[in-house]
């Protein structure tokens, strides 16, 4: 069909994390003169070896989304992983689709990751097509707004960015002032939790026929990838994700703030929302989610510390890390402030370690493709930082093992927040901690063969000596950081014998790692 200067009009490529019917590439397109293209490709499933559950979640959510689009009247060309002729790459599948449909124009919403953006730039040349790349308006802060915010600032700090996002969205604002008189109620959010029979459980879903097909495919094609495929209980549609969101708001949100930093043996989810994978794939709208959460405060259902805490994670941290990612890529990926070179210890893949905290975080990651923030930051991230794992190696682990992991959000969290590999661009000091912190925020140490109270020796918690080894090893890089001043004063006052004991214990542990 020839329409004006075009043959079939638009070919609209939708990526696996763009599963929103309001995605900008569909805005204004003519259903009668456009075709949507979605492709399952081996390249995306293997550029890091993603957790089986993550691949199953995305493929199933993509297939359900294609059904939704067709019901809404869109013509969808969907290429499944096992379809004959599937070339296995975005480039190959776009070329084949251009051959099939002879479109006048190729259109898409900007991809979330730099790697794919770079690929698209190469298509401008190789396809000879005019590519229309629309801005992703599912985020509150655009790239140019973030650049403007950064301009002229000596230091980038999330807290100030967050305040601007509060002003912009009007969330928890009253006549230009923060509701409750403060921007941040984090001081109320540091309680350690106790096991409780009334602990809420996440809303779980039974796999339907589409998901069953995907589970068989993943079982067959990705058997050697990390992680348990079943039980598979994620929602794979917008309707399901909205139910999960409502379940969170009604049953979990009121205690979200109080126990945000807590960790308990056997309690994988505590009072966390488990909404990141839905938001990141496009099944839930972040701003709409925040509005639901805000409404729970105004109706008296949830306290301000919980509601403000949740909203800050979304319009603060989530937006902020995206801004940093696009500001700093591609050089960001190469940052290595401490010059760390150690390969990732094998037990990150097996969970076979005597350290109960590490075992717990890794085993639940294998089971669920999920661990909450403090497990990622203060257990697996902290350990990698203390022993000096190469930032790229730990980054690739996080990118592979979590269902919510896309580089735009994972990389700044791992490389910046957790590993301080950007030298303090994202955070003001490294999140390094000894066993004392883990013992305060969890009950892991009670189940551990190591003794958290012992500082050195074979029975001592390894985090204790590793912490001081990290402090000593990186003194030239950290001593001048005002937030580390107290730490260095303590280290220097400790006396040489004690210092030698710590360094000796750490050296023995690192030798055997
Ligand atoms: P909740 O605790 O319920 O928090 C609510 C929401 O806030 C989350 O759903 C998420 O959308 C947002 N949020 C909270 N903290 C952050 C943060 N630091 N950055 C961005 N958004 C945040 N988050 C990802 O979405 N994808 C990742 O790949 C990812 N990798 C991480 C790697 C490391 C080393 C660390 C320390 C953190 C990482 N995070 C990542 C941030 C955070 O750990 C997860 O967003 C959170 O654990 C998801 O679980 P939840 O939905 O139950 O979150
Ligand atoms: C993560 C992922 C996986 C495993 N597979 C696909 C896929 O086959 N097709 C697809 O469109 N997207 C997939 N994704 C998500 C993409 O990696 C993500 O959309 C891009 O990184 C966006 O830049
Ligand atoms: Fe982790 Fe140390 Fe506690 Fe064991 S004693 S659980 S290694 S912090």
Coordinates of C-alpha atoms and ligand atoms in Angstrom, one line a residue:
X1 CA 0.0 0.0 0.0
X2 CA 1.4 3.4 -0.9
X3 CA 0.2 6.4 1.1
X4 CA 1.6 9.7 0.0
X5 CA 5.4 9.4 0.0
X6 CA 5.3 6.3 2.2
X7 CA 4.4 2.7 1.5
X8 CA 2.9 1.3 4.7
X9 CA 3.6 4.2 7.0
X10 CA 5.2 3.7 10.4
X11 CA 7.0 0.6 11.7
X12 CA 7.0 1.2 15.5
X13 CA 9.6 -0.8 17.4
X14 CA 8.7 -1.4 21.1
X15 CA 11.4 -2.7 23.4
X16 CA 10.8 -5.1 26.3
X17 CA 10.8 -2.5 29.0
X18 CA 8.4 -0.2 27.1
X19 CA 5.2 -2.1 27.9
X20 CA 2.9 0.9 28.4
X21 CA 0.0 1.6 26.0
X22 CA 0.7 5.3 26.5
X23 CA 4.3 4.9 25.4
X24 CA 5.4 8.0 23.3
X25 CA 6.1 6.0 20.1
X26 CA 2.4 5.1 19.9
X27 CA 1.2 8.7 20.6
X28 CA -0.3 10.2 17.5
X29 CA 0.4 7.2 15.3
X30 CA -2.3 6.0 13.0
X31 CA -3.5 2.5 13.8
X32 CA -4.6 2.0 10.2
X33 CA -1.3 3.0 8.8
X34 CA 1.2 1.6 11.3
X35 CA 2.6 -1.7 12.4
X36 CA 4.1 -2.4 15.8
X37 CA 7.2 -4.6 16.0
X38 CA 8.2 -6.5 19.1
X39 CA 11.0 -9.1 19.1
X40 CA 12.4 -11.7 21.5
X41 CA 16.1 -11.9 20.8
X42 CA 18.9 -14.1 22.1
X43 CA 21.3 -11.1 22.2
X44 CA 19.2 -9.3 24.8
X45 CA 18.7 -12.5 26.9
X46 CA 22.5 -13.2 26.9
X47 CA 24.5 -9.9 26.9
X48 CA 24.7 -10.8 30.5
X49 CA 23.3 -14.2 31.5
X50 CA 20.0 -13.0 33.0
X51 CA 18.3 -14.9 35.8
X52 CA 15.7 -17.3 34.3
X53 CA 12.8 -15.6 36.1
X54 CA 13.8 -12.3 34.7
X55 CA 13.8 -13.6 31.1
X56 CA 10.4 -15.4 31.7
X57 CA 8.9 -12.3 33.3
X58 CA 9.9 -10.0 30.3
X59 CA 9.0 -12.5 27.6
X60 CA 5.6 -13.2 29.2
X61 CA 4.9 -9.5 29.8
X62 CA 5.9 -8.7 26.2
X63 CA 3.6 -11.4 24.8
X64 CA 0.7 -10.2 27.0
X65 CA 1.3 -6.7 26.0
X66 CA 1.1 -7.7 22.3
X67 CA -2.3 -9.2 23.0
X68 CA -3.4 -5.9 24.7
X69 CA -2.2 -3.9 21.7
X70 CA -4.1 -6.1 19.3
X71 CA -7.2 -5.9 21.3
X72 CA -6.8 -2.1 21.1
X73 CA -6.7 -2.3 17.3
X74 CA -3.0 -2.2 16.7
X75 CA -1.4 -4.5 14.0
X76 CA 1.4 -6.2 15.9
X77 CA 4.2 -8.2 14.3
X78 CA 5.6 -10.2 17.2
X79 CA 8.7 -12.4 16.7
X80 CA 9.1 -15.1 19.3
X81 CA 12.5 -16.4 20.3
X82 CA 12.0 -19.8 18.5
X83 CA 10.4 -18.4 15.4
X84 CA 12.1 -19.7 12.3
X85 CA 14.6 -17.2 10.8
X86 CA 14.9 -15.2 14.1
X87 CA 18.3 -13.7 13.7
X88 CA 18.7 -13.2 17.5
X89 CA 19.5 -9.5 17.4
X90 CA 17.5 -6.2 17.4
X91 CA 19.4 -5.1 14.3
X92 CA 18.7 -8.4 12.4
X93 CA 15.1 -8.4 13.3
X94 CA 14.6 -4.8 12.4
X95 CA 16.1 -5.4 9.0
X96 CA 13.9 -8.5 8.4
X97 CA 10.8 -6.5 9.5
X98 CA 11.8 -3.6 7.1
X99 CA 12.0 -6.3 4.3
X100 CA 8.6 -7.7 5.3
X101 CA 6.7 -4.5 5.6
X102 CA 8.6 -1.9 3.6
X103 CA 7.7 1.0 6.0
X104 CA 8.0 4.6 5.1
X105 CA 9.5 5.4 8.5
X106 CA 10.8 3.6 11.6
X107 CA 9.7 5.0 14.9
X108 CA 10.5 4.1 18.5
X109 CA 10.7 5.6 22.0
X110 CA 14.3 6.2 23.1
X111 CA 15.7 3.0 24.7
X112 CA 16.5 3.0 28.4
X113 CA 20.1 1.8 28.0
X114 CA 23.1 3.5 26.4
X115 CA 24.1 0.2 24.7
X116 CA 20.8 0.2 22.7
X117 CA 20.9 3.9 22.1
X118 CA 24.3 3.4 20.5
X119 CA 22.9 0.6 18.3
X120 CA 20.1 2.9 17.1
X121 CA 22.6 5.5 16.1
X122 CA 24.2 2.9 13.9
X123 CA 20.9 2.1 12.3
X124 CA 20.5 5.7 11.2
X125 CA 23.4 4.9 8.8
X126 CA 22.9 1.2 8.0
X127 CA 19.1 1.3 7.3
X128 CA 19.1 4.4 5.2
X129 CA 15.9 5.2 7.0
X130 CA 14.8 8.3 8.9
X131 CA 14.4 7.0 12.4
X132 CA 12.1 8.9 14.6
X133 CA 13.2 8.5 18.2
X134 CA 10.7 9.9 20.7
X135 CA 11.5 11.0 24.2
X136 CA 10.5 8.6 27.0
X137 CA 7.9 10.7 28.9
X138 CA 7.3 8.0 31.6
X139 CA 10.0 9.8 33.6
X140 CA 9.3 12.9 35.6
X141 CA 12.6 14.6 34.8
X142 CA 13.7 14.8 31.2
X143 CA 17.4 14.6 30.2
X144 CA 17.6 18.3 29.5
X145 CA 15.9 19.2 32.8
X146 CA 18.5 17.1 34.6
X147 CA 21.3 18.7 32.7
X148 CA 20.0 22.1 33.7
X149 CA 19.8 21.0 37.4
X150 CA 23.4 19.8 37.2
X151 CA 24.7 23.0 35.5
X152 CA 26.8 25.1 37.8
X153 CA 26.6 22.8 40.8
X154 CA 29.8 21.8 42.6
X155 CA 28.2 18.7 44.2
X156 CA 25.3 16.6 43.0
X157 CA 23.1 15.5 45.9
X158 CA 19.9 13.6 45.6
X159 CA 18.2 15.4 48.5
X160 CA 18.2 18.7 46.6
X161 CA 17.1 17.1 43.3
X162 CA 14.3 15.4 45.2
X163 CA 13.0 18.7 46.6
X164 CA 12.8 20.0 43.1
X165 CA 10.8 16.9 42.0
X166 CA 8.5 17.4 44.9
X167 CA 7.9 21.0 43.7
X168 CA 7.4 19.9 40.2
X169 CA 5.0 17.1 40.9
X170 CA 3.2 18.8 43.8
X171 CA 3.4 15.5 45.7
X172 CA 3.1 16.0 49.5
X173 CA 3.3 19.8 49.0
X174 CA 1.1 22.4 50.7
X175 CA 1.2 25.9 49.3
X176 CA 4.8 25.5 48.2
X177 CA 5.9 23.9 51.5
X178 CA 6.5 20.2 52.3
X179 CA 3.6 18.6 54.1
X180 CA 4.5 17.9 57.7
X181 CA 7.1 20.7 57.7
X182 CA 10.0 18.6 56.7
X183 CA 11.2 17.2 53.4
X184 CA 12.5 14.0 54.8
X185 CA 11.4 11.7 57.6
X186 CA 14.2 9.1 57.2
X187 CA 15.3 9.4 60.8
X188 CA 12.0 7.5 61.7
X189 CA 12.8 4.8 59.2
X190 CA 15.6 2.8 60.8
X191 CA 13.8 0.3 63.0
X192 CA 15.0 -3.3 63.1
X193 CA 12.2 -5.8 62.5
X194 CA 11.1 -8.9 64.4
X195 CA 9.6 -12.1 62.9
X196 CA 5.9 -11.7 63.0
X197 CA 3.1 -14.0 61.9
X198 CA 1.2 -11.0 60.5
X199 CA 4.1 -10.1 58.2
X200 CA 2.4 -9.3 54.8
X201 CA 3.0 -11.5 51.8
X202 CA 3.4 -10.2 48.3
X203 CA 0.5 -10.8 46.0
X204 CA 1.3 -13.8 43.8
X205 CA -0.2 -14.8 40.5
X206 CA -0.7 -18.2 38.8
X207 CA 1.0 -18.6 35.4
X208 CA -1.6 -18.6 32.7
X209 CA -1.3 -20.4 29.3
X210 CA 1.0 -17.6 27.8
X211 CA 3.3 -17.7 30.8
X212 CA 3.3 -21.5 30.8
X213 CA 4.6 -21.5 27.2
X214 CA 7.3 -19.0 28.1
X215 CA 8.3 -21.1 31.2
X216 CA 8.8 -24.1 28.9
X217 CA 10.8 -22.0 26.5
X218 CA 13.1 -20.6 29.2
X219 CA 13.5 -24.0 30.8
X220 CA 14.7 -25.4 27.5
X221 CA 16.8 -22.5 26.2
X222 CA 18.2 -21.0 29.3
X223 CA 18.7 -24.0 31.5
X224 CA 22.3 -23.0 32.3
X225 CA 21.4 -19.5 33.4
X226 CA 21.5 -18.6 37.1
X227 CA 18.3 -18.8 39.2
X228 CA 15.2 -20.9 39.9
X229 CA 12.5 -20.6 37.3
X230 CA 9.7 -21.8 39.4
X231 CA 7.6 -21.1 41.4
X232 CA 6.9 -18.2 39.0
X233 CA 4.4 -15.8 40.6
X234 CA 5.0 -12.4 39.0
X235 CA 2.2 -10.4 37.4
X236 CA 2.7 -10.2 33.7
X237 CA 0.0 -7.7 32.7
X238 CA -0.8 -4.1 33.7
X239 CA -4.0 -5.3 35.4
X240 CA -2.0 -7.8 37.5
X241 CA 0.6 -5.2 38.3
X242 CA -2.1 -2.7 39.4
X243 CA -3.5 -5.4 41.7
X244 CA 0.0 -5.9 43.2
X245 CA 0.3 -2.1 43.7
X246 CA -3.1 -1.9 45.4
X247 CA -2.2 -4.8 47.6
X248 CA 1.0 -3.0 48.6
X249 CA -0.8 0.3 49.4
X250 CA -3.5 -1.4 51.5
X251 CA -1.5 -4.0 53.4
X252 CA 2.1 -3.1 53.4
X253 CA 2.7 0.6 53.0
X254 CA 1.8 1.7 56.6
X255 CA 4.9 -0.1 57.9
X256 CA 7.1 0.5 54.8
X257 CA 9.0 3.3 56.4
X258 CA 9.6 1.9 59.8
X259 CA 11.3 -1.3 58.6
X260 CA 12.9 -0.1 55.4
X261 CA 16.4 -1.0 56.5
X262 CA 15.6 -4.2 58.4
X263 CA 16.7 -7.7 57.4
X264 CA 15.4 -11.1 58.8
X265 CA 16.3 -14.7 58.2
X266 CA 13.6 -16.3 56.0
X267 CA 11.7 -13.0 55.4
X268 CA 12.6 -12.2 51.8
X269 CA 10.2 -9.3 51.3
X270 CA 9.4 -7.7 54.7
X271 CA 7.6 -4.4 54.1
X272 CA 8.9 -3.7 50.6
X273 CA 6.7 -3.0 47.7
X274 CA 8.1 -5.4 45.1
X275 CA 7.0 -3.0 42.4
X276 CA 10.3 -2.1 40.8
X277 CA 10.2 -4.8 38.1
X278 CA 6.6 -3.7 37.2
X279 CA 7.6 0.0 37.0
X280 CA 10.8 -0.7 35.1
X281 CA 9.1 -2.9 32.5
X282 CA 6.4 -0.3 31.9
X283 CA 3.5 -2.2 33.5
X284 CA 3.1 0.5 36.2
X285 CA 3.3 4.2 35.9
X286 CA 5.7 5.6 38.6
X287 CA 3.9 8.9 39.0
X288 CA 0.5 7.3 39.2
X289 CA 1.9 4.9 41.8
X290 CA 3.1 7.8 43.9
X291 CA -0.3 9.5 43.7
X292 CA -1.9 6.3 45.0
X293 CA 0.6 6.2 47.8
X294 CA 0.0 10.0 48.6
X295 CA -3.8 9.4 48.7
X296 CA -3.2 6.7 51.4
X297 CA -1.6 9.5 53.6
X298 CA -4.4 12.0 53.0
X299 CA -7.1 9.3 53.8
X300 CA -5.3 8.5 57.1
X301 CA -4.4 5.0 56.0
X302 CA -0.6 5.3 56.1
X303 CA 1.7 7.6 58.1
X304 CA 3.8 10.4 56.6
X305 CA 7.2 8.7 57.2
X306 CA 6.1 5.7 55.1
X307 CA 4.5 7.7 52.4
X308 CA 7.3 10.3 52.1
X309 CA 9.9 7.5 52.2
X310 CA 8.3 5.7 49.3
X311 CA 7.7 8.8 47.2
X312 CA 11.4 9.8 47.8
X313 CA 12.6 6.5 46.4
X314 CA 10.6 7.0 43.2
X315 CA 10.7 10.7 42.3
X316 CA 14.0 11.1 44.2
X317 CA 16.4 8.1 43.8
X318 CA 14.8 6.5 40.7
X319 CA 14.8 9.7 38.7
X320 CA 18.2 10.9 40.1
X321 CA 20.1 7.7 39.1
X322 CA 18.6 7.8 35.7
X323 CA 19.8 11.4 35.3
X324 CA 23.3 10.4 36.4
X325 CA 23.4 7.5 34.1
X326 CA 22.6 9.5 31.0
X327 CA 24.8 12.4 32.1
X328 CA 27.9 10.1 32.6
X329 CA 27.6 7.3 30.1
X330 CA 29.5 5.7 28.4
X331 CA 32.5 6.7 30.5
X332 CA 30.7 5.8 33.7
X333 CA 31.0 2.1 33.0
X334 CA 34.8 2.4 33.2
X335 CA 35.0 4.2 36.5
X336 CA 37.2 2.4 39.1
X337 CA 38.1 4.9 41.8
X338 CA 39.8 2.4 44.1
X339 CA 41.4 0.4 41.3
X340 CA 39.7 -2.7 42.4
X341 CA 40.6 -5.8 40.4
X342 CA 39.4 -8.9 42.3
X343 CA 37.2 -11.3 40.3
X344 CA 33.7 -12.0 41.7
X345 CA 33.9 -14.8 44.3
X346 CA 32.3 -18.0 43.0
X347 CA 29.8 -18.1 45.9
X348 CA 27.9 -15.1 44.5
X349 CA 26.5 -17.8 42.1
X350 CA 26.2 -20.7 44.5
X351 CA 25.4 -19.2 47.9
X352 CA 27.9 -21.6 49.3
X353 CA 29.5 -19.6 52.1
X354 CA 29.6 -19.8 55.9
X355 CA 28.7 -16.1 56.1
X356 CA 25.0 -16.3 57.0
X357 CA 24.1 -12.8 55.7
X358 CA 25.7 -13.4 52.3
X359 CA 24.2 -16.9 52.1
X360 CA 20.7 -15.5 52.9
X361 CA 20.9 -12.6 50.4
X362 CA 22.4 -14.8 47.6
X363 CA 20.0 -17.8 48.0
X364 CA 16.9 -15.6 48.0
X365 CA 18.3 -13.9 44.9
X366 CA 18.6 -17.2 43.2
X367 CA 15.0 -18.2 44.3
X368 CA 13.2 -14.9 43.6
X369 CA 15.4 -12.7 41.3
X370 CA 14.8 -10.2 44.2
X371 CA 16.5 -8.9 47.2
X372 CA 15.6 -5.6 48.9
X373 CA 17.7 -2.5 48.9
X374 CA 19.6 -3.0 52.2
X375 CA 20.5 -6.6 51.2
X376 CA 21.9 -5.3 47.9
X377 CA 23.7 -2.3 49.5
X378 CA 24.9 -3.5 52.9
X379 CA 25.4 -7.2 52.4
X380 CA 26.4 -8.3 48.8
X381 CA 27.5 -4.7 47.8
X382 CA 29.3 -4.0 51.0
X383 CA 31.2 -7.3 50.9
X384 CA 32.3 -6.7 47.2
X385 CA 33.5 -3.2 48.2
X386 CA 35.4 -4.4 51.2
X387 CA 37.2 -7.2 49.4
X388 CA 37.9 -5.0 46.3
X389 CA 35.9 -6.8 43.6
X390 CA 36.3 -5.1 40.1
X391 CA 33.3 -2.8 39.7
X392 CA 32.5 -4.2 36.3
X393 CA 32.4 -7.7 37.6
X394 CA 30.0 -6.9 40.5
X395 CA 27.9 -4.6 38.1
X396 CA 27.4 -7.5 35.7
X397 CA 26.3 -9.7 38.6
X398 CA 23.6 -7.2 39.7
X399 CA 22.5 -6.7 36.1
X400 CA 22.0 -10.4 35.6
X401 CA 20.4 -11.6 38.8
X402 CA 17.6 -9.1 39.5
X403 CA 14.3 -9.0 37.7
X404 CA 14.2 -5.2 38.0
X405 CA 17.8 -4.8 36.6
X406 CA 18.2 -2.5 33.6
X407 CA 21.5 -0.7 33.3
X408 CA 20.1 2.8 33.6
X409 CA 19.1 2.1 37.2
X410 CA 21.4 -0.8 38.2
X411 CA 24.7 0.8 37.1
X412 CA 24.6 4.0 39.2
X413 CA 23.3 2.1 42.2
X414 CA 26.1 -0.5 41.9
X415 CA 29.0 1.4 40.6
X416 CA 28.2 4.7 42.3
X417 CA 26.2 4.2 45.4
X418 CA 27.4 0.7 46.4
X419 CA 31.0 0.6 45.1
X420 CA 31.9 4.3 45.2
X421 CA 33.7 3.6 42.0
X422 CA 32.8 7.1 40.7
X423 CA 34.8 8.6 43.5
X424 CA 31.8 10.3 45.1
X425 CA 29.8 11.7 42.2
X426 CA 26.6 9.9 43.4
X427 CA 27.1 9.4 47.1
X428 CA 29.1 11.4 49.7
X429 CA 30.9 8.5 51.3
X430 CA 31.3 4.7 50.6
X431 CA 28.7 2.4 52.1
X432 CA 31.3 0.3 53.9
X433 CA 30.3 -1.3 57.2
X434 CA 31.5 -3.9 59.6
X435 CA 29.5 -6.7 61.1
X436 CA 28.2 -4.4 63.8
X437 CA 25.8 -2.7 61.4
X438 CA 24.6 -6.0 60.0
X439 CA 24.0 -7.3 63.5
X440 CA 22.0 -4.1 64.4
X441 CA 19.7 -4.2 61.4
X442 CA 19.2 -8.0 61.1
X443 CA 19.1 -11.3 63.0
X444 CA 21.5 -13.0 60.5
X445 CA 24.4 -13.1 63.0
X446 CA 22.5 -15.4 65.3
X447 CA 22.5 -18.1 62.6
X448 CA 26.1 -17.6 61.6
X449 CA 29.2 -19.8 62.3
X450 CA 31.2 -16.6 62.7
X451 CA 30.9 -14.4 65.8
X452 CA 30.1 -10.8 65.1
X453 CA 31.5 -9.7 68.4
X454 CA 34.9 -11.1 67.7
X455 CA 37.2 -8.7 65.9
X456 CA 40.0 -10.9 64.6
X457 CA 40.8 -14.6 64.4
X458 CA 39.2 -17.6 62.7
X459 CA 35.9 -17.3 64.5
X460 CA 35.6 -13.6 64.0
X461 CA 33.0 -12.1 61.6
X462 CA 35.0 -11.5 58.4
X463 CA 33.3 -8.1 57.9
X464 CA 35.1 -6.8 61.0
X465 CA 38.7 -7.2 59.8
X466 CA 37.7 -6.6 56.1
X467 CA 36.2 -3.2 57.1
X468 CA 39.5 -2.0 58.6
X469 CA 41.5 -3.5 55.8
X470 CA 39.4 -1.4 53.3
X471 CA 39.9 1.7 55.4
X472 CA 43.6 1.3 55.6
X473 CA 44.0 0.2 52.0
X474 CA 42.2 3.3 50.7
X475 CA 43.5 5.9 53.1
X476 CA 45.1 8.0 50.4
X477 CA 41.8 8.2 48.6
X478 CA 39.4 8.6 51.6
X479 CA 41.3 10.3 54.4
X480 CA 40.4 13.8 53.2
X481 CA 36.7 13.1 53.0
X482 CA 35.1 14.9 55.9
X483 CA 32.5 12.2 56.3
X484 CA 35.3 9.7 56.9
X485 CA 37.3 11.8 59.3
X486 CA 36.0 10.1 62.5
X487 CA 36.7 6.6 61.0
X488 CA 40.4 7.6 60.3
X489 CA 40.7 9.1 63.8
X490 CA 39.5 5.8 65.3
X491 CA 41.9 3.8 63.0
X492 CA 44.9 5.9 63.9
X493 CA 44.2 5.8 67.6
X494 CA 43.8 2.1 67.6
X495 CA 47.5 1.3 68.1
X496 CA 49.8 -0.7 65.9
X497 CA 49.2 -4.1 67.6
X498 CA 45.4 -4.0 67.0
X499 CA 45.9 -2.6 63.5
X500 CA 48.3 -5.5 62.7
X501 CA 45.7 -8.0 64.0
X502 CA 43.0 -6.6 61.8
X503 CA 45.2 -6.5 58.8
X504 CA 46.5 -10.0 59.4
X505 CA 43.0 -11.5 59.8
X506 CA 41.8 -9.8 56.7
X507 CA 44.9 -10.9 54.7
X508 CA 44.3 -14.5 55.7
X509 CA 40.6 -14.3 54.7
X510 CA 41.4 -12.7 51.4
X511 CA 44.1 -15.3 50.6
X512 CA 41.5 -18.1 51.1
X513 CA 38.7 -16.3 49.2
Ligands
LIG1 P1 11.0 -0.7 47.7 O1 11.9 -0.8 48.8 O2 9.6 -1.0 47.9 O3 11.1 0.8 47.1 C1 10.1 1.4 46.3 C2 10.6 1.8 45.0 O4 11.5 2.8 45.0 C3 11.2 0.6 44.2 O5 10.3 -0.2 43.6 C4 12.1 1.4 43.2 O6 11.4 1.7 42.0 C5 12.4 2.7 43.9 N1 13.8 2.7 44.5 C6 14.1 2.5 45.7 N2 15.5 2.7 45.9 C7 15.9 3.0 44.7 C8 17.2 3.3 44.2 N3 18.3 3.3 45.0 N4 17.3 3.6 42.9 C9 16.3 3.6 42.0 N5 15.0 3.3 42.5 C10 14.9 3.0 43.8 N6 16.6 -0.9 41.5 C11 16.1 -1.2 40.3 O7 15.0 -0.9 40.0 N7 16.8 -1.9 39.4 C12 18.1 -2.3 39.7 O8 18.7 -3.0 38.9 C13 18.7 -2.0 40.9 N8 19.9 -2.4 41.3 C14 20.5 -2.0 42.5 C15 21.8 -2.4 42.8 C16 22.3 -2.1 44.0 C17 23.8 -2.5 44.3 C18 21.6 -1.3 44.9 C19 22.2 -1.0 46.2 C20 20.3 -1.0 44.6 C21 19.7 -1.3 43.4 N9 18.4 -0.9 43.1 C22 17.9 -1.2 41.9 C23 17.6 0.0 44.0 C24 16.7 -0.8 45.0 O9 17.5 -1.8 45.7 C25 15.5 -1.5 44.3 O10 14.8 -0.5 43.5 C26 14.6 -2.1 45.3 O11 15.2 -3.0 46.1 C27 13.4 -2.8 44.5 O12 12.6 -3.5 45.4 P2 11.2 -2.9 45.8 O13 10.4 -2.6 44.6 O14 10.6 -3.9 46.8 O15 11.6 -1.5 46.5
LIG2 C1 16.0 -7.7 29.3 C2 15.4 -8.1 28.0 C3 15.5 -9.4 27.6 C4 16.0 -10.5 28.4 N1 15.0 -9.7 26.4 C5 14.5 -8.8 25.5 C6 14.0 -9.1 24.2 O1 14.1 -10.2 23.8 N2 13.5 -8.1 23.5 C7 13.3 -6.9 24.0 O2 12.8 -6.0 23.3 N3 13.8 -6.5 25.2 C8 14.4 -7.5 26.0 N4 14.9 -7.1 27.2 C9 14.8 -5.7 27.6 C10 15.8 -4.9 26.9 O3 17.1 -5.3 27.3 C11 15.6 -3.4 27.1 O4 14.3 -3.1 26.7 C12 16.6 -2.6 26.4 O5 17.8 -2.7 27.1 C13 16.2 -1.2 26.4 O6 17.4 -0.4 26.2
LIG3 FE1 27.4 -11.7 58.4 FE2 29.4 -11.5 60.2 FE3 26.8 -11.6 61.0 FE4 28.0 -13.8 60.0 S1 28.6 -12.7 61.9 S2 26.0 -13.0 59.5 S3 29.3 -12.9 58.4 S4 27.8 -10.0 59.7

